[in-house]
Amino acid sequence: MVAREPTESGILVDISDSEFLALSTMVYDQFGINLTDKKKALVRGRLNRVLRNRNLRTFKEYLDLVRNDPTGTCLIELVDRISTNHTFFFRESEHFTFLMETAVPELLKRFSSEGPGQEVRIWCAGCATGEEAYTLAMLCQEMAQSRSFLGKIKILATDISVTALEGATKGQYNSERIRLVPEALKRKYLTKLGEDLWEVSPLLKSMVLFKRLNFMDSTFPFKNSFHAIFCRNVMIYFDRPTKNSLVERLSSCLFPGHYFFIGHSETLGRDSFDLEYIKPSVYRKKVP
Ligand SMILES: C[S@@+](CC[C@H](N)C(=O)[O-])C[C@H]1O[C@@H](n2cnc3c(N)ncnc32)[C@H](O)[C@@H]1O
């Protein structure tokens, strides 16, 4: 069905209730993202450009294309278009304060009894365009310098969106994204490229490994656990069963006694799985 609704770029293709149901079921099954009816207009708007670029006249044609694409490219494009990747440096900065003032000193104390060759491992799960991972890299580097930490710092940053990950790897941001970076850190770790464009330093880039990972995978492919996991502002898109299953798999990747951070507007319940509540949006894996 084609709606008679002119926009700047032409006519918007309408999406019927049954087409939206088929699309939202596909997105839920593949990515866990819960597209409620309230998201219908948003989804229709975001996907219209895809239909136009691919010369498709209806959402039925689009659904058939995605279902019958053996390469999986259409699914990647679909999740790229519907996922929300908004983020910025030092977002919800209380978490970083807690990490540096509580979690890192605890970790270094443990390390000091274990001898040299230590590795700090942080997973930034749902990293979008990379700002959260680079914030962590800056702060860990500062910590390493101030405490003469000679071990390695490894930050794994994952997302489902290929476009977001390409942006993350490039590491270039406008003033809006970096506005909360303290001036001293900005001078040290960001280079001005143009009127409103900065790039993170090669050192920060070398500390972060960006990878595509779908939270719906039944297990995660890590040999070693992590000392901290940030999964912030991701689970708001998931329903309760999806969220519970994800939290269980994420916490299985944490070392006991170490920390799990979720977004400020999210909740897990006071004692979820093997995580204990520390303060709003901060949990610690129980020590058996
Ligand atoms: C709003 S961003 C959060 C960015 C950052 N963590 C923050 O708090 O600013 C949410 C991210 O979750 C990712 N995401 C959604 N569903 C996912 C899935 N099934 N697997 C992996 N990442 C997913 C999206 O692509 C998006 O980049």
mmCIF file of C-alpha atoms and ligand atoms in Angstrom:
data_model
loop_
_atom_site.group_PDB
_atom_site.id
_atom_site.type_symbol
_atom_site.label_atom_id
_atom_site.label_comp_id
_atom_site.label_asym_id
_atom_site.label_seq_id
_atom_site.Cartn_x
_atom_site.Cartn_y
_atom_site.Cartn_z
ATOM 1 C CA MET A 1 0.000 0.000 0.000
ATOM 2 C CA VAL A 2 1.350 3.461 -0.833
ATOM 3 C CA ALA A 3 0.231 6.283 1.416
ATOM 4 C CA ARG A 4 -0.461 9.649 -0.197
ATOM 5 C CA GLU A 5 1.837 11.436 2.191
ATOM 6 C CA PRO A 6 4.395 13.634 0.483
ATOM 7 C CA THR A 7 7.685 14.207 2.272
ATOM 8 C CA GLU A 8 10.761 16.170 1.269
ATOM 9 C CA SER A 9 12.097 13.107 -0.476
ATOM 10 C CA GLY A 10 8.900 11.816 -2.070
ATOM 11 C CA ILE A 11 6.116 9.521 -0.966
ATOM 12 C CA LEU A 12 6.331 7.389 2.157
ATOM 13 C CA VAL A 13 5.502 3.724 1.703
ATOM 14 C CA ASP A 14 3.000 2.680 4.354
ATOM 15 C CA ILE A 15 3.375 -0.404 6.536
ATOM 16 C CA SER A 16 0.275 -2.495 7.299
ATOM 17 C CA ASP A 17 -0.376 -4.038 10.723
ATOM 18 C CA SER A 18 0.474 -7.521 9.441
ATOM 19 C CA GLU A 19 3.678 -6.310 7.769
ATOM 20 C CA PHE A 20 4.708 -4.539 10.975
ATOM 21 C CA LEU A 21 3.979 -7.685 12.981
ATOM 22 C CA ALA A 22 6.105 -9.783 10.598
ATOM 23 C CA LEU A 23 8.927 -7.243 10.736
ATOM 24 C CA SER A 24 8.859 -6.819 14.516
ATOM 25 C CA THR A 25 8.790 -10.615 15.000
ATOM 26 C CA MET A 26 11.848 -10.949 12.763
ATOM 27 C CA VAL A 27 13.692 -8.187 14.655
ATOM 28 C CA TYR A 28 12.757 -9.705 18.037
ATOM 29 C CA ASP A 29 13.862 -13.213 17.030
ATOM 30 C CA GLN A 30 17.142 -12.073 15.511
ATOM 31 C CA PHE A 31 18.190 -9.214 17.801
ATOM 32 C CA GLY A 32 15.962 -9.261 20.890
ATOM 33 C CA ILE A 33 14.789 -5.708 20.152
ATOM 34 C CA ASN A 34 11.173 -5.290 21.180
ATOM 35 C CA LEU A 35 9.422 -3.066 18.618
ATOM 36 C CA THR A 36 6.079 -2.233 20.205
ATOM 37 C CA ASP A 37 3.226 -0.723 18.189
ATOM 38 C CA LYS A 38 4.326 2.702 19.455
ATOM 39 C CA LYS A 39 7.465 2.324 17.307
ATOM 40 C CA LYS A 40 5.524 1.721 14.090
ATOM 41 C CA ALA A 41 5.796 5.246 12.690
ATOM 42 C CA LEU A 42 9.473 5.469 13.624
ATOM 43 C CA VAL A 43 10.300 2.123 11.987
ATOM 44 C CA ARG A 44 8.333 3.001 8.884
ATOM 45 C CA GLY A 45 10.216 6.299 8.599
ATOM 46 C CA ARG A 46 13.643 4.759 9.176
ATOM 47 C CA LEU A 47 13.103 1.949 6.661
ATOM 48 C CA ASN A 48 11.553 3.998 3.884
ATOM 49 C CA ARG A 49 14.982 5.084 2.663
ATOM 50 C CA VAL A 50 16.038 1.432 2.432
ATOM 51 C CA LEU A 51 12.958 0.640 0.341
ATOM 52 C CA ARG A 52 13.664 3.604 -1.911
ATOM 53 C CA ASN A 53 17.345 2.707 -2.366
ATOM 54 C CA ARG A 54 16.418 -0.840 -3.233
ATOM 55 C CA ASN A 55 13.537 0.174 -5.555
ATOM 56 C CA LEU A 56 10.960 -1.692 -3.488
ATOM 57 C CA ARG A 57 7.324 -0.615 -3.606
ATOM 58 C CA THR A 58 5.934 -2.344 -0.516
ATOM 59 C CA PHE A 59 7.045 -3.626 2.889
ATOM 60 C CA LYS A 60 5.953 -7.087 1.736
ATOM 61 C CA GLU A 61 8.593 -6.936 -1.002
ATOM 62 C CA TYR A 62 11.116 -5.761 1.587
ATOM 63 C CA LEU A 63 10.273 -8.592 4.008
ATOM 64 C CA ASP A 64 10.606 -11.166 1.209
ATOM 65 C CA LEU A 65 13.986 -9.724 0.277
ATOM 66 C CA VAL A 66 15.309 -9.894 3.851
ATOM 67 C CA ARG A 67 13.923 -13.417 4.412
ATOM 68 C CA ASN A 68 15.438 -14.742 1.187
ATOM 69 C CA ASP A 69 18.837 -13.046 1.411
ATOM 70 C CA PRO A 70 21.358 -15.869 1.936
ATOM 71 C CA THR A 71 24.213 -13.406 2.625
ATOM 72 C CA GLY A 72 22.580 -11.844 5.701
ATOM 73 C CA THR A 73 23.464 -8.354 4.370
ATOM 74 C CA CYS A 74 19.831 -7.220 4.392
ATOM 75 C CA LEU A 75 19.451 -8.208 8.054
ATOM 76 C CA ILE A 76 22.585 -6.237 8.925
ATOM 77 C CA GLU A 77 21.163 -3.217 7.119
ATOM 78 C CA LEU A 78 17.819 -3.693 8.893
ATOM 79 C CA VAL A 79 19.316 -3.668 12.401
ATOM 80 C CA ASP A 80 21.561 -0.761 11.435
ATOM 81 C CA ARG A 81 18.517 1.278 10.477
ATOM 82 C CA ILE A 82 16.340 0.448 13.474
ATOM 83 C CA SER A 83 18.893 0.465 16.319
ATOM 84 C CA THR A 84 19.406 3.658 18.281
ATOM 85 C CA ASN A 85 23.101 4.419 18.625
ATOM 86 C CA HIS A 86 22.970 7.719 20.498
ATOM 87 C CA THR A 87 25.827 8.105 22.986
ATOM 88 C CA PHE A 88 28.547 10.566 24.055
ATOM 89 C CA PHE A 89 31.804 10.764 26.041
ATOM 90 C CA PHE A 90 31.455 10.680 29.863
ATOM 91 C CA ARG A 91 27.745 9.789 29.654
ATOM 92 C CA GLU A 92 26.424 9.002 33.162
ATOM 93 C CA SER A 93 29.822 9.890 34.554
ATOM 94 C CA GLU A 94 29.121 8.674 38.135
ATOM 95 C CA HIS A 95 29.913 5.190 36.841
ATOM 96 C CA PHE A 96 33.382 6.269 35.777
ATOM 97 C CA THR A 97 33.948 7.917 39.159
ATOM 98 C CA PHE A 98 32.894 4.686 40.881
ATOM 99 C CA LEU A 99 35.150 2.650 38.600
ATOM 100 C CA MET A 100 38.201 4.795 39.290
ATOM 101 C CA GLU A 101 37.603 5.438 42.993
ATOM 102 C CA THR A 102 36.335 2.017 44.077
ATOM 103 C CA ALA A 103 36.637 -0.753 41.494
ATOM 104 C CA VAL A 104 40.133 -0.002 40.176
ATOM 105 C CA PRO A 105 41.783 0.454 43.618
ATOM 106 C CA GLU A 106 40.224 -2.875 44.705
ATOM 107 C CA LEU A 107 41.546 -4.512 41.563
ATOM 108 C CA LEU A 108 45.057 -3.094 41.920
ATOM 109 C CA LYS A 109 45.153 -4.259 45.539
ATOM 110 C CA ARG A 110 44.319 -7.791 44.364
ATOM 111 C CA PHE A 111 46.883 -7.561 41.567
ATOM 112 C CA SER A 112 49.618 -6.417 43.963
ATOM 113 C CA SER A 113 49.445 -9.791 45.720
ATOM 114 C CA GLU A 114 49.549 -11.700 42.440
ATOM 115 C CA GLY A 115 52.855 -10.564 40.949
ATOM 116 C CA PRO A 116 53.617 -8.972 37.541
ATOM 117 C CA GLY A 117 52.015 -9.541 34.129
ATOM 118 C CA GLN A 118 48.510 -8.458 35.084
ATOM 119 C CA GLU A 119 45.831 -7.513 32.584
ATOM 120 C CA VAL A 120 42.814 -5.264 33.211
ATOM 121 C CA ARG A 121 39.920 -6.505 31.080
ATOM 122 C CA ILE A 122 36.817 -4.370 30.494
ATOM 123 C CA TRP A 123 33.877 -5.159 28.205
ATOM 124 C CA CYS A 124 31.877 -2.301 26.843
ATOM 125 C CA ALA A 125 28.798 -4.244 25.667
ATOM 126 C CA GLY A 126 26.613 -2.215 23.286
ATOM 127 C CA CYS A 127 29.278 0.405 22.566
ATOM 128 C CA ALA A 128 27.487 2.125 19.632
ATOM 129 C CA THR A 129 29.915 4.635 18.060
ATOM 130 C CA GLY A 130 32.670 4.112 20.637
ATOM 131 C CA GLU A 131 32.478 7.109 22.985
ATOM 132 C CA GLU A 132 31.979 4.974 26.119
ATOM 133 C CA ALA A 133 34.928 2.696 25.258
ATOM 134 C CA TYR A 134 37.256 5.645 24.573
ATOM 135 C CA THR A 135 36.150 7.325 27.818
ATOM 136 C CA LEU A 136 37.187 4.142 29.628
ATOM 137 C CA ALA A 137 40.469 4.031 27.702
ATOM 138 C CA MET A 138 41.326 7.639 28.706
ATOM 139 C CA LEU A 139 40.584 7.004 32.366
ATOM 140 C CA CYS A 140 42.422 3.675 32.488
ATOM 141 C CA GLN A 141 45.449 5.260 30.846
ATOM 142 C CA GLU A 142 45.400 8.068 33.424
ATOM 143 C CA MET A 143 45.129 5.485 36.190
ATOM 144 C CA ALA A 144 48.032 3.464 34.747
ATOM 145 C CA GLN A 145 50.233 6.572 34.652
ATOM 146 C CA SER A 146 49.355 7.861 38.103
ATOM 147 C CA ARG A 147 49.783 4.462 39.782
ATOM 148 C CA SER A 148 52.696 3.256 37.652
ATOM 149 C CA PHE A 149 50.626 0.275 36.528
ATOM 150 C CA LEU A 150 52.794 -1.697 34.114
ATOM 151 C CA GLY A 151 50.289 -4.392 33.124
ATOM 152 C CA LYS A 152 48.071 -4.364 30.043
ATOM 153 C CA ILE A 153 44.701 -2.640 29.720
ATOM 154 C CA LYS A 154 42.321 -4.293 27.290
ATOM 155 C CA ILE A 155 38.927 -2.882 26.434
ATOM 156 C CA LEU A 156 36.641 -4.956 24.272
ATOM 157 C CA ALA A 157 33.801 -2.945 22.735
ATOM 158 C CA THR A 158 30.995 -4.731 20.909
ATOM 159 C CA ASP A 159 27.821 -3.813 19.087
ATOM 160 C CA ILE A 160 25.417 -5.288 16.551
ATOM 161 C CA SER A 161 25.478 -2.256 14.251
ATOM 162 C CA VAL A 162 28.126 -2.359 11.519
ATOM 163 C CA THR A 163 27.721 1.354 10.757
ATOM 164 C CA ALA A 164 28.149 2.292 14.424
ATOM 165 C CA LEU A 165 31.262 0.110 14.667
ATOM 166 C CA GLU A 166 32.752 1.727 11.550
ATOM 167 C CA GLY A 167 32.297 5.124 13.216
ATOM 168 C CA ALA A 168 33.817 3.770 16.428
ATOM 169 C CA THR A 169 36.913 2.457 14.666
ATOM 170 C CA LYS A 170 37.370 5.791 12.902
ATOM 171 C CA GLY A 171 37.170 7.563 16.261
ATOM 172 C CA GLN A 172 36.166 11.021 14.966
ATOM 173 C CA TYR A 173 33.628 13.115 16.870
ATOM 174 C CA ASN A 174 32.019 16.533 16.848
ATOM 175 C CA SER A 175 31.943 18.994 19.755
ATOM 176 C CA GLU A 176 28.527 17.800 20.918
ATOM 177 C CA ARG A 177 29.867 14.269 21.530
ATOM 178 C CA ILE A 178 32.989 15.385 23.411
ATOM 179 C CA ARG A 179 31.533 18.296 25.365
ATOM 180 C CA LEU A 180 31.873 16.528 28.755
ATOM 181 C CA VAL A 181 35.519 15.548 28.281
ATOM 182 C CA PRO A 182 37.585 17.493 30.854
ATOM 183 C CA GLU A 183 39.856 20.040 29.163
ATOM 184 C CA ALA A 184 43.103 18.379 30.301
ATOM 185 C CA LEU A 185 42.030 15.008 28.876
ATOM 186 C CA LYS A 186 40.837 16.640 25.698
ATOM 187 C CA ARG A 187 44.277 18.203 25.168
ATOM 188 C CA LYS A 188 45.989 14.890 25.856
ATOM 189 C CA TYR A 189 43.815 12.427 23.960
ATOM 190 C CA LEU A 190 41.949 14.310 21.214
ATOM 191 C CA THR A 191 43.359 16.029 18.144
ATOM 192 C CA LYS A 192 41.431 18.777 16.427
ATOM 193 C CA LEU A 193 40.981 17.941 12.739
ATOM 194 C CA GLY A 194 38.723 20.741 11.612
ATOM 195 C CA GLU A 195 36.133 23.363 12.571
ATOM 196 C CA ASP A 196 33.991 20.884 14.516
ATOM 197 C CA LEU A 197 35.846 17.586 14.344
ATOM 198 C CA TRP A 198 38.193 15.821 16.771
ATOM 199 C CA GLU A 199 39.903 12.442 16.570
ATOM 200 C CA VAL A 200 40.950 10.193 19.457
ATOM 201 C CA SER A 201 44.672 9.503 19.775
ATOM 202 C CA PRO A 202 46.343 6.377 18.333
ATOM 203 C CA LEU A 203 47.109 5.323 21.921
ATOM 204 C CA LEU A 204 43.409 5.205 22.834
ATOM 205 C CA LYS A 205 42.615 3.391 19.589
ATOM 206 C CA SER A 206 45.253 0.782 20.413
ATOM 207 C CA MET A 207 43.597 0.101 23.783
ATOM 208 C CA VAL A 208 40.161 -0.735 22.362
ATOM 209 C CA LEU A 209 39.170 -3.696 20.215
ATOM 210 C CA PHE A 210 35.861 -3.207 18.392
ATOM 211 C CA LYS A 211 33.945 -6.339 17.373
ATOM 212 C CA ARG A 212 30.476 -7.163 16.083
ATOM 213 C CA LEU A 213 28.546 -9.273 18.563
ATOM 214 C CA ASN A 214 24.848 -10.087 18.828
ATOM 215 C CA PHE A 215 23.520 -10.284 22.390
ATOM 216 C CA MET A 216 21.131 -12.972 21.200
ATOM 217 C CA ASP A 217 23.997 -15.449 20.709
ATOM 218 C CA SER A 218 23.488 -18.255 23.188
ATOM 219 C CA THR A 219 27.057 -18.061 24.458
ATOM 220 C CA PHE A 220 29.788 -15.468 24.150
ATOM 221 C CA PRO A 221 33.151 -16.467 22.664
ATOM 222 C CA PHE A 222 35.553 -15.364 25.421
ATOM 223 C CA LYS A 223 38.282 -17.481 26.921
ATOM 224 C CA ASN A 224 38.859 -15.037 29.801
ATOM 225 C CA SER A 225 36.433 -13.219 32.076
ATOM 226 C CA PHE A 226 36.249 -9.447 32.601
ATOM 227 C CA HIS A 227 36.974 -7.164 35.557
ATOM 228 C CA ALA A 228 34.110 -4.842 34.616
ATOM 229 C CA ILE A 229 31.217 -5.000 32.168
ATOM 230 C CA PHE A 230 29.345 -1.916 31.015
ATOM 231 C CA CYS A 231 26.001 -2.707 29.370
ATOM 232 C CA ARG A 232 24.343 0.673 29.563
ATOM 233 C CA ASN A 233 21.240 1.929 27.777
ATOM 234 C CA VAL A 234 20.943 -1.259 25.771
ATOM 235 C CA MET A 235 18.446 -3.368 27.699
ATOM 236 C CA ILE A 236 15.785 -0.650 27.476
ATOM 237 C CA TYR A 237 15.053 -2.112 24.030
ATOM 238 C CA PHE A 238 14.542 -5.647 25.392
ATOM 239 C CA ASP A 239 11.582 -7.300 27.149
ATOM 240 C CA ARG A 240 11.943 -8.971 30.550
ATOM 241 C CA PRO A 241 12.772 -12.553 29.392
ATOM 242 C CA THR A 242 15.375 -11.277 26.877
ATOM 243 C CA LYS A 243 16.895 -8.989 29.500
ATOM 244 C CA ASN A 244 17.051 -11.749 32.134
ATOM 245 C CA SER A 245 18.715 -14.164 29.759
ATOM 246 C CA LEU A 246 21.234 -11.513 28.673
ATOM 247 C CA VAL A 247 22.110 -10.514 32.253
ATOM 248 C CA GLU A 248 22.706 -14.163 33.112
ATOM 249 C CA ARG A 249 25.082 -14.625 30.150
ATOM 250 C CA LEU A 250 26.855 -11.306 30.797
ATOM 251 C CA SER A 251 27.391 -12.045 34.473
ATOM 252 C CA SER A 252 28.843 -15.436 33.572
ATOM 253 C CA CYS A 253 31.609 -13.451 31.807
ATOM 254 C CA LEU A 254 32.549 -11.461 34.941
ATOM 255 C CA PHE A 255 35.188 -12.431 37.495
ATOM 256 C CA PRO A 256 33.593 -12.895 40.948
ATOM 257 C CA GLY A 257 33.837 -9.743 43.059
ATOM 258 C CA HIS A 258 33.843 -7.473 39.987
ATOM 259 C CA TYR A 259 31.387 -4.929 38.674
ATOM 260 C CA PHE A 260 28.480 -4.743 36.247
ATOM 261 C CA PHE A 261 27.099 -1.352 35.162
ATOM 262 C CA ILE A 262 23.726 -0.686 33.538
ATOM 263 C CA GLY A 263 22.146 2.610 32.422
ATOM 264 C CA HIS A 264 20.855 5.006 35.101
ATOM 265 C CA SER A 265 17.270 4.595 33.913
ATOM 266 C CA GLU A 266 17.465 0.777 33.992
ATOM 267 C CA THR A 267 16.843 -1.696 36.835
ATOM 268 C CA LEU A 268 17.643 -5.337 37.432
ATOM 269 C CA GLY A 269 15.966 -6.053 40.739
ATOM 270 C CA ARG A 270 17.912 -5.885 43.985
ATOM 271 C CA ASP A 271 19.640 -9.271 43.824
ATOM 272 C CA SER A 272 19.603 -10.590 40.299
ATOM 273 C CA PHE A 273 21.180 -13.929 39.478
ATOM 274 C CA ASP A 274 24.692 -14.040 40.891
ATOM 275 C CA LEU A 275 24.898 -10.246 41.030
ATOM 276 C CA GLU A 276 24.498 -8.241 44.226
ATOM 277 C CA TYR A 277 23.112 -4.729 44.273
ATOM 278 C CA ILE A 278 25.707 -2.127 45.243
ATOM 279 C CA LYS A 279 23.911 1.120 44.363
ATOM 280 C CA PRO A 280 21.536 2.274 41.609
ATOM 281 C CA SER A 281 22.743 0.823 38.273
ATOM 282 C CA VAL A 282 25.870 -0.779 39.815
ATOM 283 C CA TYR A 283 26.076 -4.510 40.673
ATOM 284 C CA ARG A 284 28.881 -6.836 41.761
ATOM 285 C CA LYS A 285 29.253 -10.497 40.968
ATOM 286 C CA LYS A 286 28.932 -12.529 44.156
ATOM 287 C CA VAL A 287 31.993 -14.332 45.408
ATOM 288 C CA PRO A 288 31.022 -17.992 45.917
HETATM 289 C C1 LIG B 1 21.843 3.657 22.948
HETATM 290 S S1 LIG B 1 23.192 2.655 22.478
HETATM 291 C C2 LIG B 1 24.115 2.589 24.003
HETATM 292 C C3 LIG B 1 25.490 3.142 23.876
HETATM 293 C C4 LIG B 1 26.294 3.239 25.171
HETATM 294 N N1 LIG B 1 26.370 1.975 25.844
HETATM 295 C C5 LIG B 1 25.726 4.292 26.086
HETATM 296 O O1 LIG B 1 25.205 4.001 27.153
HETATM 297 O O2 LIG B 1 25.818 5.482 25.728
HETATM 298 C C6 LIG B 1 22.472 1.019 22.384
HETATM 299 C C7 LIG B 1 23.309 0.076 21.514
HETATM 300 O O3 LIG B 1 22.843 -1.272 21.673
HETATM 301 C C8 LIG B 1 23.051 -1.954 20.451
HETATM 302 N N2 LIG B 1 22.261 -3.193 20.370
HETATM 303 C C9 LIG B 1 20.912 -3.314 20.277
HETATM 304 N N3 LIG B 1 20.558 -4.607 20.137
HETATM 305 C C10 LIG B 1 21.710 -5.324 20.168
HETATM 306 C C11 LIG B 1 22.011 -6.711 20.065
HETATM 307 N N4 LIG B 1 21.046 -7.627 19.909
HETATM 308 N N5 LIG B 1 23.295 -7.105 20.132
HETATM 309 C C12 LIG B 1 24.287 -6.177 20.288
HETATM 310 N N6 LIG B 1 24.083 -4.850 20.383
HETATM 311 C C13 LIG B 1 22.805 -4.425 20.313
HETATM 312 C C14 LIG B 1 22.615 -0.919 19.421
HETATM 313 O O4 LIG B 1 23.146 -1.176 18.135
HETATM 314 C C15 LIG B 1 23.144 0.386 20.039
HETATM 315 O O5 LIG B 1 24.365 0.792 19.481
#
